Amino acid sequence: MYEKIQHLSKELEALIVTTAQDAEELRIKWLGKKGYITVLFDEFKTIAADQKRSLGQPLNALKNAAQEKIQALRHATVQETVATSADCTLPGDPQLFGARHPISIVRNEIIEIFAHTGYTLAEGPEIEDDWHVFSALNFPPEHPARDMQDTFFVRQSDNAVVLRTHTSSVQVRVMELQQPPIRVICPGRVFRNEAVSARAHCIFHQVEGLYIDENVSFADLKQAVLHFAQEMFGKETKIRLRPSYFPFTEPSAEVDVSCNICGGKGCNICKYTGWLEIMGCGMVDPNVLEANNIDSKKYTGFAFGMGIERIAMLKWRVRDLRLYFENDVRFLAQFTAVV
Ligand code: DAH
């Protein structure tokens, strides 16, 4: 019997299998009801007591070794089955990448264009007081913008609290803290009491620019605007300034760029004029400088303000403003490729 145990131990060591079925057959052959081990144990019962003493230990060792080995072989074939059943030719699970919002894309582009000519970023609060939105910007007391029809009031009183209607309020915040030279670009969200439609929204975004120093002229303003327009819409872009009125600038102008769709020939986007309006601008009114403790005899400056949605609309020809606020992923996902 001892020889049999020895022999089976050697055989056990050499066992290999390739499939789960082989492993199962081995289990039956070795550990099953009529398996080698079971038969040996039956035989063990019949041998003399003194022999049992010397054979019990090697027999148990063989049984344990057989159980361990066959278990290990089975395990290996199961793992192999899992590994080989993976189909490496299947396409991977797609990972959805987020996209920047088109308004953020344009906002960042505007900031970057002005950063190249030395403008730094400034921001201010969305909930503002009358002073920063209107009074310090030379709005007369009876100006219609102060009316509830146009402005959202948080509190109506002598010094009302409002949702800012333009980012020009950030100009005032900057002038309060800083003496010239000032060169800032101020992006932000603004609010107006408008019925929502394809062409108007009660929330939108603006970027304000302010440059104050000694000897700043209207020619500097024109050059700054031209540089921006060509960086944003292409080197061929032309600008034209039309006289306009804003309480905080004198003289004031509205800026048009040559239509980037028809190249100025006339199309339905530019309403056959060849021009698209992009911003308001002007020389900072001396009253505004004085209201903010800046010496208007020594310093002059220019300011400009534009709507980010307006620039985005011209850039991507998306004509319905509401799309920028609805956060419909079918719309937003179209901007994944734009950085
Ligand atoms: N604040 C004006 C608006 O909301 C835009 C604007 C016009 C800003 C002329 C300026 C400016 O700084 O000079 O319509």
Short mmCIF file of C-alpha atoms and ligand atoms in Angstrom, two decimals:
data_model
loop_
_atom_site.label_atom_id
_atom_site.label_comp_id
_atom_site.label_asym_id
_atom_site.label_seq_id
_atom_site.Cartn_x
_atom_site.Cartn_y
_atom_site.Cartn_z
CA MET A 1 0.00 0.00 0.00
CA TYR A 2 2.88 2.31 0.79
CA GLU A 3 4.14 1.92 -2.79
CA LYS A 4 0.69 2.79 -4.13
CA ILE A 5 0.65 5.99 -2.08
CA GLN A 6 4.14 6.88 -3.31
CA HIS A 7 3.18 6.17 -6.89
CA LEU A 8 -0.04 8.22 -6.74
CA SER A 9 1.83 11.15 -5.10
CA LYS A 10 4.19 11.31 -8.07
CA GLU A 11 1.33 10.99 -10.53
CA LEU A 12 -0.54 13.77 -8.73
CA GLU A 13 2.38 16.15 -9.03
CA ALA A 14 2.56 15.66 -12.79
CA LEU A 15 -1.14 16.29 -13.42
CA ILE A 16 -2.07 19.03 -15.87
CA VAL A 17 -5.37 19.97 -17.50
CA THR A 18 -6.42 22.36 -20.22
CA THR A 19 -10.19 22.55 -19.89
CA ALA A 20 -12.68 22.72 -17.07
CA GLN A 21 -14.06 19.40 -18.24
CA ASP A 22 -10.65 17.71 -17.83
CA ALA A 23 -10.48 19.08 -14.31
CA GLU A 24 -13.87 17.67 -13.48
CA GLU A 25 -12.92 14.25 -14.85
CA LEU A 26 -9.79 14.29 -12.70
CA ARG A 27 -11.84 15.12 -9.63
CA ILE A 28 -14.07 12.08 -10.23
CA LYS A 29 -11.09 9.84 -11.00
CA TRP A 30 -9.28 10.84 -7.80
CA LEU A 31 -11.82 11.98 -5.29
CA GLY A 32 -15.09 10.47 -6.56
CA LYS A 33 -16.93 7.51 -4.96
CA LYS A 34 -14.76 5.06 -6.82
CA GLY A 35 -11.77 7.35 -7.07
CA TYR A 36 -8.17 6.40 -6.18
CA ILE A 37 -8.29 8.09 -2.81
CA THR A 38 -11.63 6.61 -1.77
CA VAL A 39 -10.49 3.13 -2.78
CA LEU A 40 -7.28 3.55 -0.78
CA PHE A 41 -9.25 4.57 2.30
CA ASP A 42 -11.49 1.51 1.91
CA GLU A 43 -8.38 -0.64 1.72
CA PHE A 44 -6.92 1.15 4.74
CA LYS A 45 -9.87 -0.04 6.82
CA THR A 46 -8.91 -3.67 6.17
CA ILE A 47 -5.22 -3.57 7.09
CA ALA A 48 -3.63 -4.57 10.37
CA ALA A 49 -3.53 -2.04 13.22
CA ASP A 50 0.27 -1.77 13.35
CA GLN A 51 0.37 -0.99 9.63
CA LYS A 52 -2.35 1.62 10.04
CA ARG A 53 -0.06 3.56 12.35
CA SER A 54 2.64 4.01 9.71
CA LEU A 55 0.32 4.42 6.69
CA GLY A 56 -2.32 6.76 8.13
CA GLN A 57 -0.17 9.88 7.91
CA PRO A 58 1.05 9.50 4.26
CA LEU A 59 -2.46 8.51 3.15
CA ASN A 60 -3.99 11.64 4.69
CA ALA A 61 -1.24 13.75 3.18
CA LEU A 62 -1.99 12.28 -0.25
CA LYS A 63 -5.71 12.99 0.14
CA ASN A 64 -5.07 16.63 1.12
CA ALA A 65 -2.58 17.10 -1.69
CA ALA A 66 -5.06 15.64 -4.20
CA GLN A 67 -7.85 17.93 -3.02
CA GLU A 68 -5.63 21.00 -3.18
CA LYS A 69 -4.13 20.21 -6.54
CA ILE A 70 -7.44 19.40 -8.23
CA GLN A 71 -9.01 22.50 -6.74
CA ALA A 72 -6.12 24.61 -8.08
CA LEU A 73 -6.41 23.04 -11.54
CA ARG A 74 -10.13 23.74 -11.66
CA HIS A 75 -9.58 27.31 -10.60
CA ALA A 76 -6.98 27.87 -13.31
CA THR A 77 -9.29 26.60 -16.05
CA VAL A 78 -12.18 28.81 -14.83
CA GLN A 79 -9.96 31.88 -14.97
CA GLU A 80 -8.76 30.91 -18.39
CA THR A 81 -12.34 30.56 -19.59
CA VAL A 82 -13.14 34.08 -18.37
CA ALA A 83 -9.99 35.51 -19.95
CA THR A 84 -10.50 33.85 -23.32
CA SER A 85 -14.23 34.64 -23.45
CA ALA A 86 -13.52 38.42 -23.55
CA ASP A 87 -13.93 39.59 -27.14
CA CYS A 88 -11.11 42.03 -27.73
CA THR A 89 -12.55 43.11 -31.07
CA LEU A 90 -15.66 44.66 -29.50
CA PRO A 91 -15.67 48.47 -29.46
CA GLY A 92 -14.99 49.94 -26.00
CA ASP A 93 -17.61 51.54 -23.79
CA PRO A 94 -17.66 55.19 -24.85
CA GLN A 95 -16.58 57.70 -22.21
CA LEU A 96 -18.57 60.90 -22.60
CA PHE A 97 -16.37 63.97 -22.35
CA GLY A 98 -17.85 67.18 -21.08
CA ALA A 99 -17.86 70.27 -23.27
CA ARG A 100 -17.35 73.87 -22.35
CA HIS A 101 -20.49 75.93 -22.65
CA PRO A 102 -20.42 78.05 -25.84
CA ILE A 103 -20.78 81.21 -23.76
CA SER A 104 -17.69 80.23 -21.71
CA ILE A 105 -15.77 79.50 -24.90
CA VAL A 106 -16.47 82.97 -26.32
CA ARG A 107 -15.92 84.63 -22.94
CA ASN A 108 -12.48 83.01 -22.62
CA GLU A 109 -11.61 83.95 -26.18
CA ILE A 110 -12.50 87.62 -25.57
CA ILE A 111 -10.48 87.68 -22.33
CA GLU A 112 -7.50 86.15 -24.09
CA ILE A 113 -7.57 88.63 -26.98
CA PHE A 114 -7.50 91.55 -24.56
CA ALA A 115 -4.97 89.89 -22.24
CA HIS A 116 -2.47 90.05 -25.13
CA THR A 117 -2.66 93.84 -25.05
CA GLY A 118 -2.31 94.11 -21.28
CA TYR A 119 -5.88 94.00 -19.97
CA THR A 120 -6.35 92.25 -16.64
CA LEU A 121 -9.52 90.60 -15.41
CA ALA A 122 -11.93 92.30 -13.01
CA GLU A 123 -15.24 91.09 -11.64
CA GLY A 124 -18.01 92.57 -9.55
CA PRO A 125 -21.22 91.49 -7.82
CA GLU A 126 -24.40 90.62 -9.72
CA ILE A 127 -26.57 92.16 -7.01
CA GLU A 128 -25.61 95.82 -7.03
CA ASP A 129 -26.73 99.14 -5.64
CA ASP A 130 -28.07 102.06 -7.61
CA TRP A 131 -24.80 103.94 -7.27
CA HIS A 132 -22.64 101.39 -9.10
CA VAL A 133 -25.18 100.56 -11.83
CA PHE A 134 -26.58 104.03 -12.50
CA SER A 135 -25.57 107.08 -10.46
CA ALA A 136 -21.79 106.77 -10.67
CA LEU A 137 -22.20 106.19 -14.40
CA ASN A 138 -23.92 109.53 -14.93
CA PHE A 139 -27.46 108.22 -15.40
CA PRO A 140 -29.84 111.11 -14.68
CA PRO A 141 -32.44 110.37 -11.96
CA GLU A 142 -35.29 110.11 -14.47
CA HIS A 143 -33.48 107.80 -16.89
CA PRO A 144 -35.81 105.00 -18.12
CA ALA A 145 -33.26 102.28 -17.24
CA ARG A 146 -34.01 103.03 -13.59
CA ASP A 147 -37.60 102.04 -14.27
CA MET A 148 -38.96 98.71 -13.00
CA GLN A 149 -39.94 97.92 -16.57
CA ASP A 150 -36.30 97.51 -17.46
CA THR A 151 -34.56 96.62 -14.22
CA PHE A 152 -35.12 93.90 -11.62
CA PHE A 153 -35.23 95.48 -8.19
CA VAL A 154 -34.20 93.55 -5.11
CA ARG A 155 -35.11 96.54 -2.93
CA GLN A 156 -36.62 99.84 -3.94
CA SER A 157 -35.48 102.79 -1.87
CA ASP A 158 -33.33 105.90 -2.16
CA ASN A 159 -30.32 103.72 -2.74
CA ALA A 160 -32.04 100.84 -4.48
CA VAL A 161 -30.61 97.33 -4.72
CA VAL A 162 -30.89 95.86 -8.22
CA LEU A 163 -29.70 92.99 -10.36
CA ARG A 164 -27.06 94.71 -12.47
CA THR A 165 -28.33 95.55 -15.95
CA HIS A 166 -24.85 95.85 -17.41
CA THR A 167 -21.24 95.07 -16.51
CA SER A 168 -20.41 98.79 -16.68
CA SER A 169 -20.96 98.67 -12.90
CA VAL A 170 -17.63 96.83 -12.63
CA GLN A 171 -15.91 99.92 -14.11
CA VAL A 172 -17.06 101.82 -11.05
CA ARG A 173 -15.85 99.06 -8.71
CA VAL A 174 -12.42 99.18 -10.34
CA MET A 175 -12.13 102.99 -10.30
CA GLU A 176 -13.01 102.99 -6.59
CA LEU A 177 -10.05 100.80 -5.80
CA GLN A 178 -7.48 101.95 -8.29
CA GLN A 179 -6.03 105.10 -9.75
CA PRO A 180 -4.92 105.15 -13.43
CA PRO A 181 -3.35 103.60 -15.37
CA ILE A 182 -6.33 101.23 -15.47
CA ARG A 183 -6.74 98.56 -18.11
CA VAL A 184 -9.36 95.95 -17.28
CA ILE A 185 -11.72 93.53 -18.96
CA CYS A 186 -14.85 92.61 -16.95
CA PRO A 187 -16.98 89.67 -18.01
CA GLY A 188 -20.18 88.82 -16.19
CA ARG A 189 -23.86 87.98 -16.10
CA VAL A 190 -26.44 90.74 -16.38
CA PHE A 191 -30.21 90.89 -15.93
CA ARG A 192 -32.99 92.81 -17.62
CA ASN A 193 -36.72 92.72 -17.24
CA GLU A 194 -37.45 91.40 -20.74
CA ALA A 195 -39.92 88.81 -22.03
CA VAL A 196 -37.94 85.74 -23.12
CA SER A 197 -37.91 85.15 -26.88
CA ALA A 198 -35.50 84.01 -29.55
CA ARG A 199 -34.01 87.51 -29.65
CA ALA A 200 -34.19 88.67 -26.02
CA HIS A 201 -33.57 87.11 -22.63
CA CYS A 202 -33.82 88.29 -19.06
CA ILE A 203 -30.33 86.90 -18.32
CA PHE A 204 -27.36 87.32 -20.59
CA HIS A 205 -23.63 88.00 -20.47
CA GLN A 206 -21.53 91.02 -21.23
CA VAL A 207 -17.89 91.95 -21.30
CA GLU A 208 -16.92 95.44 -20.33
CA GLY A 209 -13.57 97.03 -21.13
CA LEU A 210 -12.02 100.09 -19.52
CA TYR A 211 -8.77 101.88 -20.27
CA ILE A 212 -7.79 105.05 -18.42
CA ASP A 213 -4.44 106.77 -18.55
CA GLU A 214 -2.89 110.08 -19.58
CA ASN A 215 -3.45 111.00 -23.23
CA VAL A 216 -5.82 108.19 -24.14
CA SER A 217 -7.63 109.24 -27.31
CA PHE A 218 -10.51 108.16 -29.49
CA ALA A 219 -7.92 106.87 -31.99
CA ASP A 220 -6.70 104.44 -29.28
CA LEU A 221 -10.27 103.25 -28.78
CA LYS A 222 -10.71 102.69 -32.49
CA GLN A 223 -7.48 100.72 -32.70
CA ALA A 224 -8.39 98.56 -29.67
CA VAL A 225 -11.76 97.74 -31.21
CA LEU A 226 -10.26 97.00 -34.63
CA HIS A 227 -7.69 94.67 -33.07
CA PHE A 228 -10.40 92.82 -31.19
CA ALA A 229 -12.67 92.52 -34.25
CA GLN A 230 -9.88 91.11 -36.41
CA GLU A 231 -8.74 88.64 -33.76
CA MET A 232 -12.29 87.46 -33.18
CA PHE A 233 -13.70 87.41 -36.72
CA GLY A 234 -10.62 87.23 -38.94
CA LYS A 235 -7.93 89.51 -40.35
CA GLU A 236 -10.16 90.67 -43.23
CA THR A 237 -12.72 92.16 -40.83
CA LYS A 238 -13.46 95.88 -41.13
CA ILE A 239 -15.12 98.04 -38.51
CA ARG A 240 -17.31 101.10 -38.63
CA LEU A 241 -18.26 103.41 -35.78
CA ARG A 242 -21.67 105.06 -35.70
CA PRO A 243 -22.36 108.01 -33.36
CA SER A 244 -24.55 106.97 -30.44
CA TYR A 245 -25.43 107.93 -26.91
CA PHE A 246 -24.63 106.41 -23.50
CA PRO A 247 -24.77 108.42 -20.26
CA PHE A 248 -21.29 107.29 -19.22
CA THR A 249 -19.36 108.05 -22.42
CA GLU A 250 -18.90 111.21 -24.46
CA PRO A 251 -18.60 110.93 -27.39
CA SER A 252 -20.23 107.52 -27.72
CA ALA A 253 -20.37 105.14 -30.63
CA GLU A 254 -21.80 101.85 -31.73
CA VAL A 255 -19.40 99.46 -33.45
CA ASP A 256 -20.30 97.37 -36.49
CA VAL A 257 -18.09 94.70 -38.04
CA SER A 258 -18.24 93.74 -41.69
CA CYS A 259 -20.51 90.69 -42.00
CA ASN A 260 -18.33 87.59 -41.59
CA ILE A 261 -20.87 85.49 -43.44
CA CYS A 262 -21.21 87.35 -46.75
CA GLY A 263 -17.95 89.28 -46.44
CA GLY A 264 -19.87 92.58 -46.56
CA LYS A 265 -21.80 91.89 -49.76
CA GLY A 266 -25.14 91.60 -47.99
CA CYS A 267 -27.08 88.56 -46.77
CA ASN A 268 -30.06 87.79 -44.55
CA ILE A 269 -27.85 87.62 -41.42
CA CYS A 270 -26.70 91.24 -41.85
CA LYS A 271 -30.11 92.18 -43.27
CA TYR A 272 -28.42 93.07 -46.57
CA THR A 273 -26.43 95.91 -45.00
CA GLY A 274 -23.06 94.13 -44.97
CA TRP A 275 -22.59 95.15 -41.31
CA LEU A 276 -23.26 93.55 -37.90
CA GLU A 277 -23.48 95.49 -34.67
CA ILE A 278 -21.20 94.12 -31.94
CA MET A 279 -20.70 96.68 -29.17
CA GLY A 280 -21.14 100.11 -27.67
CA CYS A 281 -18.18 102.28 -26.74
CA GLY A 282 -16.93 105.77 -26.14
CA MET A 283 -14.64 108.08 -24.23
CA VAL A 284 -15.33 107.89 -20.50
CA ASP A 285 -17.44 110.93 -19.59
CA PRO A 286 -15.47 113.32 -17.31
CA ASN A 287 -18.46 113.24 -14.94
CA VAL A 288 -17.86 109.50 -14.44
CA LEU A 289 -14.15 110.04 -13.75
CA GLU A 290 -14.92 112.78 -11.23
CA ALA A 291 -17.67 110.74 -9.52
CA ASN A 292 -14.99 108.13 -8.92
CA ASN A 293 -12.27 110.51 -7.73
CA ILE A 294 -10.18 110.38 -10.85
CA ASP A 295 -8.78 113.69 -12.05
CA SER A 296 -10.49 114.32 -15.40
CA LYS A 297 -8.01 117.11 -16.25
CA LYS A 298 -5.11 114.72 -16.06
CA TYR A 299 -6.67 111.48 -17.29
CA THR A 300 -8.83 110.38 -20.17
CA GLY A 301 -10.07 106.94 -21.02
CA PHE A 302 -12.28 104.81 -23.17
CA ALA A 303 -14.80 102.10 -22.37
CA PHE A 304 -16.66 99.52 -24.37
CA GLY A 305 -19.26 96.88 -23.69
CA MET A 306 -20.46 93.91 -25.69
CA GLY A 307 -22.88 91.01 -25.31
CA ILE A 308 -21.25 87.59 -25.24
CA GLU A 309 -24.35 85.88 -26.67
CA ARG A 310 -24.30 88.34 -29.55
CA ILE A 311 -20.69 87.43 -30.42
CA ALA A 312 -21.50 83.71 -30.01
CA MET A 313 -24.48 84.07 -32.34
CA LEU A 314 -22.33 85.67 -35.00
CA LYS A 315 -19.58 83.11 -34.55
CA TRP A 316 -21.77 80.00 -34.76
CA ARG A 317 -24.87 81.41 -36.45
CA VAL A 318 -27.08 80.17 -33.64
CA ARG A 319 -29.95 82.60 -33.91
CA ASP A 320 -32.10 81.57 -30.93
CA LEU A 321 -30.82 83.04 -27.65
CA ARG A 322 -32.80 80.57 -25.55
CA LEU A 323 -30.54 77.71 -26.61
CA TYR A 324 -27.72 79.21 -24.56
CA PHE A 325 -29.76 78.86 -21.37
CA GLU A 326 -31.73 75.67 -21.76
CA ASN A 327 -28.73 73.38 -21.29
CA ASP A 328 -30.05 70.85 -23.79
CA VAL A 329 -27.15 68.42 -24.11
CA ARG A 330 -27.94 67.85 -27.80
CA PHE A 331 -27.05 71.50 -28.34
CA LEU A 332 -24.13 71.66 -25.90
CA ALA A 333 -22.51 68.43 -27.14
CA GLN A 334 -21.92 70.12 -30.49
CA PHE A 335 -19.22 72.22 -28.84
CA THR A 336 -17.12 69.29 -27.53
CA ALA A 337 -14.47 69.83 -30.18
CA VAL A 338 -14.05 73.53 -29.39
CA VAL A 339 -11.66 74.43 -26.58
N1 DAH B 1 -23.49 99.21 -20.85
C1 DAH B 1 -23.93 99.27 -22.22
C2 DAH B 1 -25.12 98.34 -22.40
O1 DAH B 1 -25.39 97.55 -21.54
C3 DAH B 1 -22.83 98.84 -23.14
C4 DAH B 1 -21.75 99.83 -23.20
C5 DAH B 1 -21.82 100.87 -24.11
C6 DAH B 1 -20.68 99.79 -22.33
C7 DAH B 1 -20.82 101.80 -24.20
C8 DAH B 1 -19.68 100.72 -22.39
C9 DAH B 1 -19.78 101.74 -23.35
O2 DAH B 1 -18.62 100.72 -21.59
O3 DAH B 1 -18.79 102.64 -23.41
O4 DAH B 1 -25.79 98.43 -23.38
#
